[in-house]
Amino acid sequence: MLESYPAHINELLSYLVSVGGSDLHLSAGSPPNFRVDGDLTQREDLPPIPPRVLQEMVYSVLTQSQRERFEENLELDTSYSVVNLGRFRMNVLRQRGSIGTVFRFIPYQIASVEELGLPSVVSSFAELPRGLVIVTGPTGSGKSTTLAAIVDQINSSRPSHIVTIEDPIEFLHSSKRSLVDQREVGTDTKSFASALRHVLRQDPDVILVGEMRDLETVSSAITAAETGHLVMGSLHTQDAPQAIDRMIDIFPTNQQSQVRIQLASTIQGIVTQQLLPHASGRGRVAAVEVVVGTPAVRNLIREGKTHQIYSAMQAGAQFGMQTMDSCLAKLHQQGKVTLKAALSASSSPEEVRRLLGSGNGVVGNIRI
């Protein structure tokens, strides 16, 4: 008989939600860790979890088929729901011979673009009839939340067939004005690439690709956008030019010129985001960079001059474009983020300093 642990996983998840946290980390030999406002914290009343106890805790919330998949692959991405609390993206792993797991909180209620504090141009992407929209940023930057907000706006505003391909399904979309079919990799389809190979025969208007990971997935997404569909997807890159380069570089060298032409004709927008701690010490704020597929941007992509897209963003405010640095400077001016947070989140702190109007190399008490 294994010893018990003083808290069930559901209790730990309930505590996570009650403190406004985003992730629960359970690792053998350590107490539960909760990510709150970007930082990991522990509860003093909870002891380390013994390896065999943690395995029993994790297996208790998995189905038999999920356990078998994990034991075969030593990795598992799935979802877990707690009644009257919310859904959680769940990753199960092994480390140093023991089991571990991470839960990411996914609220039942889908926030709007406005509620997320995103620029209004992001909302306009939901009105597009066709093309490619990419949301990019580091892990935990809210990409899935932004994509869910756009999908929900489409779902609420026009009669369309929306097909999502996710690993796993995160936000649940009930059909409103649109018909929404959500497919989970590993459960409803073998892979992103496999689902995309067949999706055009399902008469979609809008296609959401949870993550554009490989050549076949990227190629199929671009083809779907070329054939008159609105395709949205996510990438793990730090800025918009990197997102373009990533999609091109994944192809063999002899195909890259053609891919540039295809991307130039289909790209509608790129949203790059990161989450910063709020200046109040509670909550986080989205800092967002936006590229809109203007003729100038398309021409730069076609000619392989993605390094010049930043200049196009600086000059494209009338189209809704903004750089990350201009957003960071604005958030600080509005009192939403501290100066230190704004500067540390920028790849060009001197540009943030310039936008804030300091020319002496010092902003506040921080020397650049």
mmCIF file of N, CA, C and O in Angstrom, residues 28-106:
data_model
loop_
_atom_site.group_PDB
_atom_site.id
_atom_site.type_symbol
_atom_site.label_atom_id
_atom_site.label_comp_id
_atom_site.label_asym_id
_atom_site.label_seq_id
_atom_site.Cartn_x
_atom_site.Cartn_y
_atom_site.Cartn_z
ATOM 1 N N ALA A 28 9.013 14.429 -9.192
ATOM 2 C CA ALA A 28 9.335 13.494 -8.112
ATOM 3 C C ALA A 28 10.459 14.044 -7.236
ATOM 4 O O ALA A 28 11.476 14.531 -7.730
ATOM 5 N N GLY A 29 10.230 13.965 -5.927
ATOM 6 C CA GLY A 29 11.237 14.430 -4.981
ATOM 7 C C GLY A 29 11.172 15.903 -4.667
ATOM 8 O O GLY A 29 11.968 16.410 -3.866
ATOM 9 N N SER A 30 10.213 16.634 -5.270
ATOM 10 C CA SER A 30 10.043 18.066 -5.013
ATOM 11 C C SER A 30 8.596 18.351 -4.631
ATOM 12 O O SER A 30 7.688 17.624 -5.052
ATOM 13 N N PRO A 31 8.353 19.413 -3.875
ATOM 14 C CA PRO A 31 6.967 19.817 -3.608
ATOM 15 C C PRO A 31 6.335 20.334 -4.897
ATOM 16 O O PRO A 31 7.046 20.680 -5.851
ATOM 17 N N PRO A 32 5.017 20.424 -4.958
ATOM 18 C CA PRO A 32 4.366 21.026 -6.122
ATOM 19 C C PRO A 32 4.836 22.471 -6.324
ATOM 20 O O PRO A 32 5.014 23.216 -5.358
ATOM 21 N N ASN A 33 5.058 22.833 -7.563
ATOM 22 C CA ASN A 33 5.450 24.199 -7.913
ATOM 23 C C ASN A 33 4.352 24.834 -8.743
ATOM 24 O O ASN A 33 3.826 24.213 -9.672
ATOM 25 N N PHE A 34 4.012 26.072 -8.429
ATOM 26 C CA PHE A 34 2.948 26.801 -9.098
ATOM 27 C C PHE A 34 3.551 28.028 -9.785
ATOM 28 O O PHE A 34 4.245 28.810 -9.136
ATOM 29 N N ARG A 35 3.274 28.182 -11.094
ATOM 30 C CA ARG A 35 3.746 29.390 -11.773
ATOM 31 C C ARG A 35 2.678 30.470 -11.662
ATOM 32 O O ARG A 35 1.581 30.340 -12.204
ATOM 33 N N VAL A 36 3.014 31.533 -10.956
ATOM 34 C CA VAL A 36 2.088 32.641 -10.726
ATOM 35 C C VAL A 36 2.776 33.929 -11.173
ATOM 36 O O VAL A 36 3.891 34.232 -10.720
ATOM 37 N N ASP A 37 2.129 34.656 -12.076
ATOM 38 C CA ASP A 37 2.696 35.903 -12.613
ATOM 39 C C ASP A 37 4.102 35.680 -13.161
ATOM 40 O O ASP A 37 4.992 36.528 -13.045
ATOM 41 N N GLY A 38 4.318 34.510 -13.753
ATOM 42 C CA GLY A 38 5.583 34.228 -14.403
ATOM 43 C C GLY A 38 6.644 33.582 -13.538
ATOM 44 O O GLY A 38 7.661 33.116 -14.046
ATOM 45 N N ASP A 39 6.442 33.538 -12.210
ATOM 46 C CA ASP A 39 7.452 32.978 -11.305
ATOM 47 C C ASP A 39 6.954 31.693 -10.655
ATOM 48 O O ASP A 39 5.758 31.554 -10.359
ATOM 49 N N LEU A 40 7.874 30.753 -10.399
ATOM 50 C CA LEU A 40 7.513 29.518 -9.701
ATOM 51 C C LEU A 40 7.499 29.744 -8.194
ATOM 52 O O LEU A 40 8.414 30.354 -7.638
ATOM 53 N N THR A 41 6.444 29.265 -7.548
ATOM 54 C CA THR A 41 6.320 29.369 -6.099
ATOM 55 C C THR A 41 5.887 28.018 -5.543
ATOM 56 O O THR A 41 5.380 27.161 -6.271
ATOM 57 N N GLN A 42 6.089 27.819 -4.242
ATOM 58 C CA GLN A 42 5.665 26.601 -3.566
ATOM 59 C C GLN A 42 4.771 26.956 -2.383
ATOM 60 O O GLN A 42 4.753 28.100 -1.920
ATOM 61 N N ARG A 43 4.026 25.957 -1.932
ATOM 62 C CA ARG A 43 3.250 26.104 -0.704
ATOM 63 C C ARG A 43 4.027 25.445 0.431
ATOM 64 O O ARG A 43 4.453 24.297 0.321
ATOM 65 N N GLU A 44 4.203 26.166 1.536
ATOM 66 C CA GLU A 44 5.013 25.658 2.647
ATOM 67 C C GLU A 44 4.401 24.437 3.314
ATOM 68 O O GLU A 44 5.112 23.664 3.952
ATOM 69 N N ASP A 45 3.082 24.246 3.139
ATOM 70 C CA ASP A 45 2.422 23.133 3.824
ATOM 71 C C ASP A 45 2.463 21.825 3.033
ATOM 72 O O ASP A 45 1.965 20.806 3.507
ATOM 73 N N LEU A 46 3.071 21.844 1.859
ATOM 74 C CA LEU A 46 3.094 20.635 1.039
ATOM 75 C C LEU A 46 4.513 20.081 0.953
ATOM 76 O O LEU A 46 5.447 20.777 0.565
ATOM 77 N N PRO A 47 4.689 18.807 1.296
ATOM 78 C CA PRO A 47 6.019 18.192 1.281
ATOM 79 C C PRO A 47 6.400 17.733 -0.128
ATOM 80 O O PRO A 47 5.564 17.716 -1.043
ATOM 81 N N PRO A 48 7.661 17.309 -0.316
ATOM 82 C CA PRO A 48 8.057 16.697 -1.590
ATOM 83 C C PRO A 48 7.213 15.460 -1.879
ATOM 84 O O PRO A 48 6.761 14.773 -0.955
ATOM 85 N N ILE A 49 7.022 15.175 -3.171
ATOM 86 C CA ILE A 49 6.211 14.024 -3.572
ATOM 87 C C ILE A 49 7.134 12.854 -3.898
ATOM 88 O O ILE A 49 7.963 12.950 -4.801
ATOM 89 N N PRO A 50 7.009 11.740 -3.192
ATOM 90 C CA PRO A 50 7.834 10.559 -3.511
ATOM 91 C C PRO A 50 7.532 10.062 -4.925
ATOM 92 O O PRO A 50 6.388 10.178 -5.409
ATOM 93 N N PRO A 51 8.535 9.517 -5.633
ATOM 94 C CA PRO A 51 8.345 9.095 -7.029
ATOM 95 C C PRO A 51 7.165 8.161 -7.249
ATOM 96 O O PRO A 51 6.358 8.384 -8.158
ATOM 97 N N ARG A 52 7.028 7.117 -6.425
ATOM 98 C CA ARG A 52 5.942 6.143 -6.648
ATOM 99 C C ARG A 52 4.579 6.762 -6.349
ATOM 100 O O ARG A 52 3.581 6.441 -6.994
ATOM 101 N N VAL A 53 4.541 7.676 -5.397
ATOM 102 C CA VAL A 53 3.280 8.357 -5.088
ATOM 103 C C VAL A 53 2.875 9.257 -6.254
ATOM 104 O O VAL A 53 1.703 9.311 -6.651
ATOM 105 N N LEU A 54 3.867 9.959 -6.838
ATOM 106 C CA LEU A 54 3.561 10.840 -7.964
ATOM 107 C C LEU A 54 3.056 10.036 -9.151
ATOM 108 O O LEU A 54 2.098 10.436 -9.824
ATOM 109 N N GLN A 55 3.662 8.881 -9.404
ATOM 110 C CA GLN A 55 3.193 8.060 -10.520
ATOM 111 C C GLN A 55 1.751 7.639 -10.299
ATOM 112 O O GLN A 55 0.932 7.683 -11.224
ATOM 113 N N GLU A 56 1.425 7.262 -9.079
ATOM 114 C CA GLU A 56 0.042 6.870 -8.783
ATOM 115 C C GLU A 56 -0.905 8.058 -8.963
ATOM 116 O O GLU A 56 -2.007 7.910 -9.500
ATOM 117 N N MET A 57 -0.490 9.251 -8.534
ATOM 118 C CA MET A 57 -1.319 10.452 -8.690
ATOM 119 C C MET A 57 -1.584 10.743 -10.157
ATOM 120 O O MET A 57 -2.725 11.020 -10.566
ATOM 121 N N VAL A 58 -0.523 10.671 -10.962
ATOM 122 C CA VAL A 58 -0.668 10.989 -12.389
ATOM 123 C C VAL A 58 -1.505 9.938 -13.096
ATOM 124 O O VAL A 58 -2.429 10.248 -13.860
ATOM 125 N N TYR A 59 -1.210 8.657 -12.844
ATOM 126 C CA TYR A 59 -1.955 7.587 -13.512
ATOM 127 C C TYR A 59 -3.433 7.604 -13.135
ATOM 128 O O TYR A 59 -4.279 7.137 -13.897
ATOM 129 N N SER A 60 -3.751 8.153 -11.963
ATOM 130 C CA SER A 60 -5.154 8.179 -11.529
ATOM 131 C C SER A 60 -6.015 9.101 -12.388
ATOM 132 O O SER A 60 -7.242 8.973 -12.391
ATOM 133 N N VAL A 61 -5.388 10.035 -13.116
ATOM 134 C CA VAL A 61 -6.177 10.957 -13.950
ATOM 135 C C VAL A 61 -6.015 10.651 -15.438
ATOM 136 O O VAL A 61 -6.528 11.382 -16.286
ATOM 137 N N LEU A 62 -5.309 9.558 -15.760
ATOM 138 C CA LEU A 62 -5.151 9.139 -17.154
ATOM 139 C C LEU A 62 -6.048 7.953 -17.450
ATOM 140 O O LEU A 62 -6.312 7.129 -16.577
ATOM 141 N N THR A 63 -6.504 7.847 -18.689
ATOM 142 C CA THR A 63 -7.229 6.653 -19.112
ATOM 143 C C THR A 63 -6.222 5.538 -19.384
ATOM 144 O O THR A 63 -5.012 5.770 -19.485
ATOM 145 N N GLN A 64 -6.732 4.329 -19.540
ATOM 146 C CA GLN A 64 -5.844 3.200 -19.812
ATOM 147 C C GLN A 64 -5.069 3.404 -21.112
ATOM 148 O O GLN A 64 -3.873 3.134 -21.197
ATOM 149 N N SER A 65 -5.755 3.917 -22.145
ATOM 150 C CA SER A 65 -5.066 4.117 -23.429
ATOM 151 C C SER A 65 -4.001 5.208 -23.314
ATOM 152 O O SER A 65 -2.941 5.114 -23.952
ATOM 153 N N GLN A 66 -4.269 6.220 -22.496
ATOM 154 C CA GLN A 66 -3.264 7.268 -22.293
ATOM 155 C C GLN A 66 -2.036 6.727 -21.560
ATOM 156 O O GLN A 66 -0.904 7.073 -21.899
ATOM 157 N N ARG A 67 -2.265 5.885 -20.570
ATOM 158 C CA ARG A 67 -1.137 5.270 -19.867
ATOM 159 C C ARG A 67 -0.290 4.447 -20.828
ATOM 160 O O ARG A 67 0.947 4.491 -20.789
ATOM 161 N N GLU A 68 -0.965 3.684 -21.693
ATOM 162 C CA GLU A 68 -0.236 2.836 -22.641
ATOM 163 C C GLU A 68 0.560 3.686 -23.622
ATOM 164 O O GLU A 68 1.704 3.351 -23.953
ATOM 165 N N ARG A 69 -0.023 4.787 -24.102
ATOM 166 C CA ARG A 69 0.694 5.684 -25.015
ATOM 167 C C ARG A 69 1.918 6.279 -24.329
ATOM 168 O O ARG A 69 3.000 6.380 -24.926
ATOM 169 N N PHE A 70 1.756 6.665 -23.061
ATOM 170 C CA PHE A 70 2.886 7.240 -22.338
ATOM 171 C C PHE A 70 3.995 6.214 -22.142
ATOM 172 O O PHE A 70 5.179 6.505 -22.335
ATOM 173 N N GLU A 71 3.619 5.014 -21.763
ATOM 174 C CA GLU A 71 4.625 3.974 -21.506
ATOM 175 C C GLU A 71 5.342 3.550 -22.783
ATOM 176 O O GLU A 71 6.513 3.159 -22.752
ATOM 177 N N GLU A 72 4.656 3.680 -23.917
ATOM 178 C CA GLU A 72 5.288 3.343 -25.190
ATOM 179 C C GLU A 72 6.218 4.451 -25.670
ATOM 180 O O GLU A 72 7.327 4.195 -26.146
ATOM 181 N N ASN A 73 5.760 5.710 -25.548
ATOM 182 C CA ASN A 73 6.502 6.839 -26.116
ATOM 183 C C ASN A 73 7.334 7.612 -25.090
ATOM 184 O O ASN A 73 8.172 8.437 -25.468
ATOM 185 N N LEU A 74 7.073 7.380 -23.797
ATOM 186 C CA LEU A 74 7.716 8.123 -22.703
ATOM 187 C C LEU A 74 7.415 9.615 -22.761
ATOM 188 O O LEU A 74 8.105 10.419 -22.129
ATOM 189 N N GLU A 75 6.417 10.003 -23.517
ATOM 190 C CA GLU A 75 5.941 11.387 -23.618
ATOM 191 C C GLU A 75 4.435 11.319 -23.812
ATOM 192 O O GLU A 75 3.933 10.406 -24.467
ATOM 193 N N LEU A 76 3.715 12.282 -23.274
ATOM 194 C CA LEU A 76 2.272 12.333 -23.511
ATOM 195 C C LEU A 76 1.785 13.770 -23.420
ATOM 196 O O LEU A 76 2.049 14.463 -22.441
ATOM 197 N N ASP A 77 1.101 14.214 -24.476
ATOM 198 C CA ASP A 77 0.394 15.491 -24.456
ATOM 199 C C ASP A 77 -1.090 15.176 -24.497
ATOM 200 O O ASP A 77 -1.563 14.489 -25.416
ATOM 201 N N THR A 78 -1.821 15.680 -23.531
ATOM 202 C CA THR A 78 -3.256 15.441 -23.500
ATOM 203 C C THR A 78 -3.913 16.599 -22.761
ATOM 204 O O THR A 78 -3.274 17.610 -22.479
ATOM 205 N N SER A 79 -5.181 16.466 -22.477
ATOM 206 C CA SER A 79 -5.898 17.488 -21.715
ATOM 207 C C SER A 79 -6.642 16.834 -20.565
ATOM 208 O O SER A 79 -6.923 15.627 -20.595
ATOM 209 N N TYR A 80 -6.965 17.634 -19.571
ATOM 210 C CA TYR A 80 -7.625 17.126 -18.375
ATOM 211 C C TYR A 80 -8.609 18.194 -17.905
ATOM 212 O O TYR A 80 -8.283 19.390 -17.882
ATOM 213 N N SER A 81 -9.802 17.781 -17.560
ATOM 214 C CA SER A 81 -10.841 18.717 -17.137
ATOM 215 C C SER A 81 -11.256 18.465 -15.696
ATOM 216 O O SER A 81 -11.310 17.314 -15.249
ATOM 217 N N VAL A 82 -11.542 19.541 -14.990
ATOM 218 C CA VAL A 82 -12.086 19.465 -13.636
ATOM 219 C C VAL A 82 -13.411 20.219 -13.646
ATOM 220 O O VAL A 82 -13.457 21.405 -14.007
ATOM 221 N N VAL A 83 -14.480 19.541 -13.291
ATOM 222 C CA VAL A 83 -15.818 20.129 -13.329
ATOM 223 C C VAL A 83 -15.864 21.409 -12.494
ATOM 224 O O VAL A 83 -15.326 21.474 -11.393
ATOM 225 N N ASN A 84 -16.482 22.435 -13.062
ATOM 226 C CA ASN A 84 -16.664 23.739 -12.405
ATOM 227 C C ASN A 84 -15.351 24.470 -12.129
ATOM 228 O O ASN A 84 -15.321 25.424 -11.349
ATOM 229 N N LEU A 85 -14.268 24.013 -12.764
ATOM 230 C CA LEU A 85 -12.992 24.689 -12.559
ATOM 231 C C LEU A 85 -12.381 25.108 -13.888
ATOM 232 O O LEU A 85 -12.114 26.288 -14.117
ATOM 233 N N GLY A 86 -12.158 24.161 -14.796
ATOM 234 C CA GLY A 86 -11.567 24.498 -16.080
ATOM 235 C C GLY A 86 -10.890 23.306 -16.717
ATOM 236 O O GLY A 86 -10.909 22.192 -16.194
ATOM 237 N N ARG A 87 -10.292 23.568 -17.865
ATOM 238 C CA ARG A 87 -9.517 22.567 -18.584
ATOM 239 C C ARG A 87 -8.038 22.850 -18.406
ATOM 240 O O ARG A 87 -7.630 23.994 -18.185
ATOM 241 N N PHE A 88 -7.260 21.795 -18.566
ATOM 242 C CA PHE A 88 -5.821 21.934 -18.394
ATOM 243 C C PHE A 88 -5.113 21.143 -19.486
ATOM 244 O O PHE A 88 -5.462 19.990 -19.755
ATOM 245 N N ARG A 89 -4.157 21.787 -20.137
ATOM 246 C CA ARG A 89 -3.274 21.053 -21.034
ATOM 247 C C ARG A 89 -2.287 20.301 -20.156
ATOM 248 O O ARG A 89 -1.694 20.878 -19.247
ATOM 249 N N MET A 90 -2.112 19.029 -20.434
ATOM 250 C CA MET A 90 -1.298 18.180 -19.561
ATOM 251 C C MET A 90 -0.171 17.533 -20.353
ATOM 252 O O MET A 90 -0.406 16.922 -21.397
ATOM 253 N N ASN A 91 1.045 17.704 -19.876
ATOM 254 C CA ASN A 91 2.192 17.020 -20.457
ATOM 255 C C ASN A 91 2.779 16.083 -19.406
ATOM 256 O O ASN A 91 3.050 16.506 -18.283
ATOM 257 N N VAL A 92 2.946 14.821 -19.769
ATOM 258 C CA VAL A 92 3.533 13.838 -18.856
ATOM 259 C C VAL A 92 4.908 13.454 -19.417
ATOM 260 O O VAL A 92 5.061 13.235 -20.623
ATOM 261 N N LEU A 93 5.905 13.367 -18.554
ATOM 262 C CA LEU A 93 7.275 13.104 -18.973
ATOM 263 C C LEU A 93 7.970 12.188 -17.978
ATOM 264 O O LEU A 93 7.436 11.917 -16.902
ATOM 265 N N ARG A 94 9.139 11.755 -18.352
ATOM 266 C CA ARG A 94 10.006 11.040 -17.414
ATOM 267 C C ARG A 94 11.285 11.836 -17.261
ATOM 268 O O ARG A 94 11.803 12.411 -18.209
ATOM 269 N N GLN A 95 11.791 11.910 -16.030
ATOM 270 C CA GLN A 95 13.056 12.575 -15.773
ATOM 271 C C GLN A 95 13.784 11.825 -14.661
ATOM 272 O O GLN A 95 13.190 11.474 -13.646
ATOM 273 N N ARG A 96 15.024 11.486 -14.908
ATOM 274 C CA ARG A 96 15.839 10.699 -13.974
ATOM 275 C C ARG A 96 15.132 9.414 -13.530
ATOM 276 O O ARG A 96 15.173 9.027 -12.375
ATOM 277 N N GLY A 97 14.448 8.801 -14.472
ATOM 278 C CA GLY A 97 13.798 7.527 -14.207
ATOM 279 C C GLY A 97 12.456 7.620 -13.513
ATOM 280 O O GLY A 97 11.810 6.601 -13.274
ATOM 281 N N SER A 98 12.013 8.832 -13.170
ATOM 282 C CA SER A 98 10.727 9.007 -12.494
ATOM 283 C C SER A 98 9.766 9.794 -13.390
ATOM 284 O O SER A 98 10.166 10.414 -14.365
ATOM 285 N N ILE A 99 8.504 9.759 -13.006
ATOM 286 C CA ILE A 99 7.478 10.447 -13.770
ATOM 287 C C ILE A 99 7.397 11.909 -13.330
ATOM 288 O O ILE A 99 7.776 12.268 -12.215
ATOM 289 N N GLY A 100 6.949 12.758 -14.223
ATOM 290 C CA GLY A 100 6.698 14.161 -13.908
ATOM 291 C C GLY A 100 5.567 14.653 -14.780
ATOM 292 O O GLY A 100 5.227 14.025 -15.793
ATOM 293 N N THR A 101 4.967 15.772 -14.431
ATOM 294 C CA THR A 101 3.875 16.309 -15.245
ATOM 295 C C THR A 101 3.757 17.818 -15.059
ATOM 296 O O THR A 101 4.142 18.363 -14.017
ATOM 297 N N VAL A 102 3.237 18.459 -16.099
ATOM 298 C CA VAL A 102 2.983 19.899 -16.068
ATOM 299 C C VAL A 102 1.571 20.134 -16.579
ATOM 300 O O VAL A 102 1.188 19.616 -17.638
ATOM 301 N N PHE A 103 0.785 20.911 -15.828
ATOM 302 C CA PHE A 103 -0.568 21.288 -16.226
ATOM 303 C C PHE A 103 -0.588 22.778 -16.575
ATOM 304 O O PHE A 103 -0.082 23.599 -15.795
ATOM 305 N N ARG A 104 -1.172 23.132 -17.709
ATOM 306 C CA ARG A 104 -1.372 24.535 -18.088
ATOM 307 C C ARG A 104 -2.866 24.845 -18.043
ATOM 308 O O ARG A 104 -3.676 24.180 -18.662
ATOM 309 N N PHE A 105 -3.241 25.873 -17.284
ATOM 310 C CA PHE A 105 -4.652 26.220 -17.104
ATOM 311 C C PHE A 105 -5.229 26.815 -18.385
ATOM 312 O O PHE A 105 -4.645 27.725 -18.979
ATOM 313 N N ILE A 106 -6.373 26.290 -18.801
ATOM 314 C CA ILE A 106 -7.098 26.811 -19.962
ATOM 315 C C ILE A 106 -8.528 27.116 -19.513
ATOM 316 O O ILE A 106 -9.320 26.191 -19.298
#
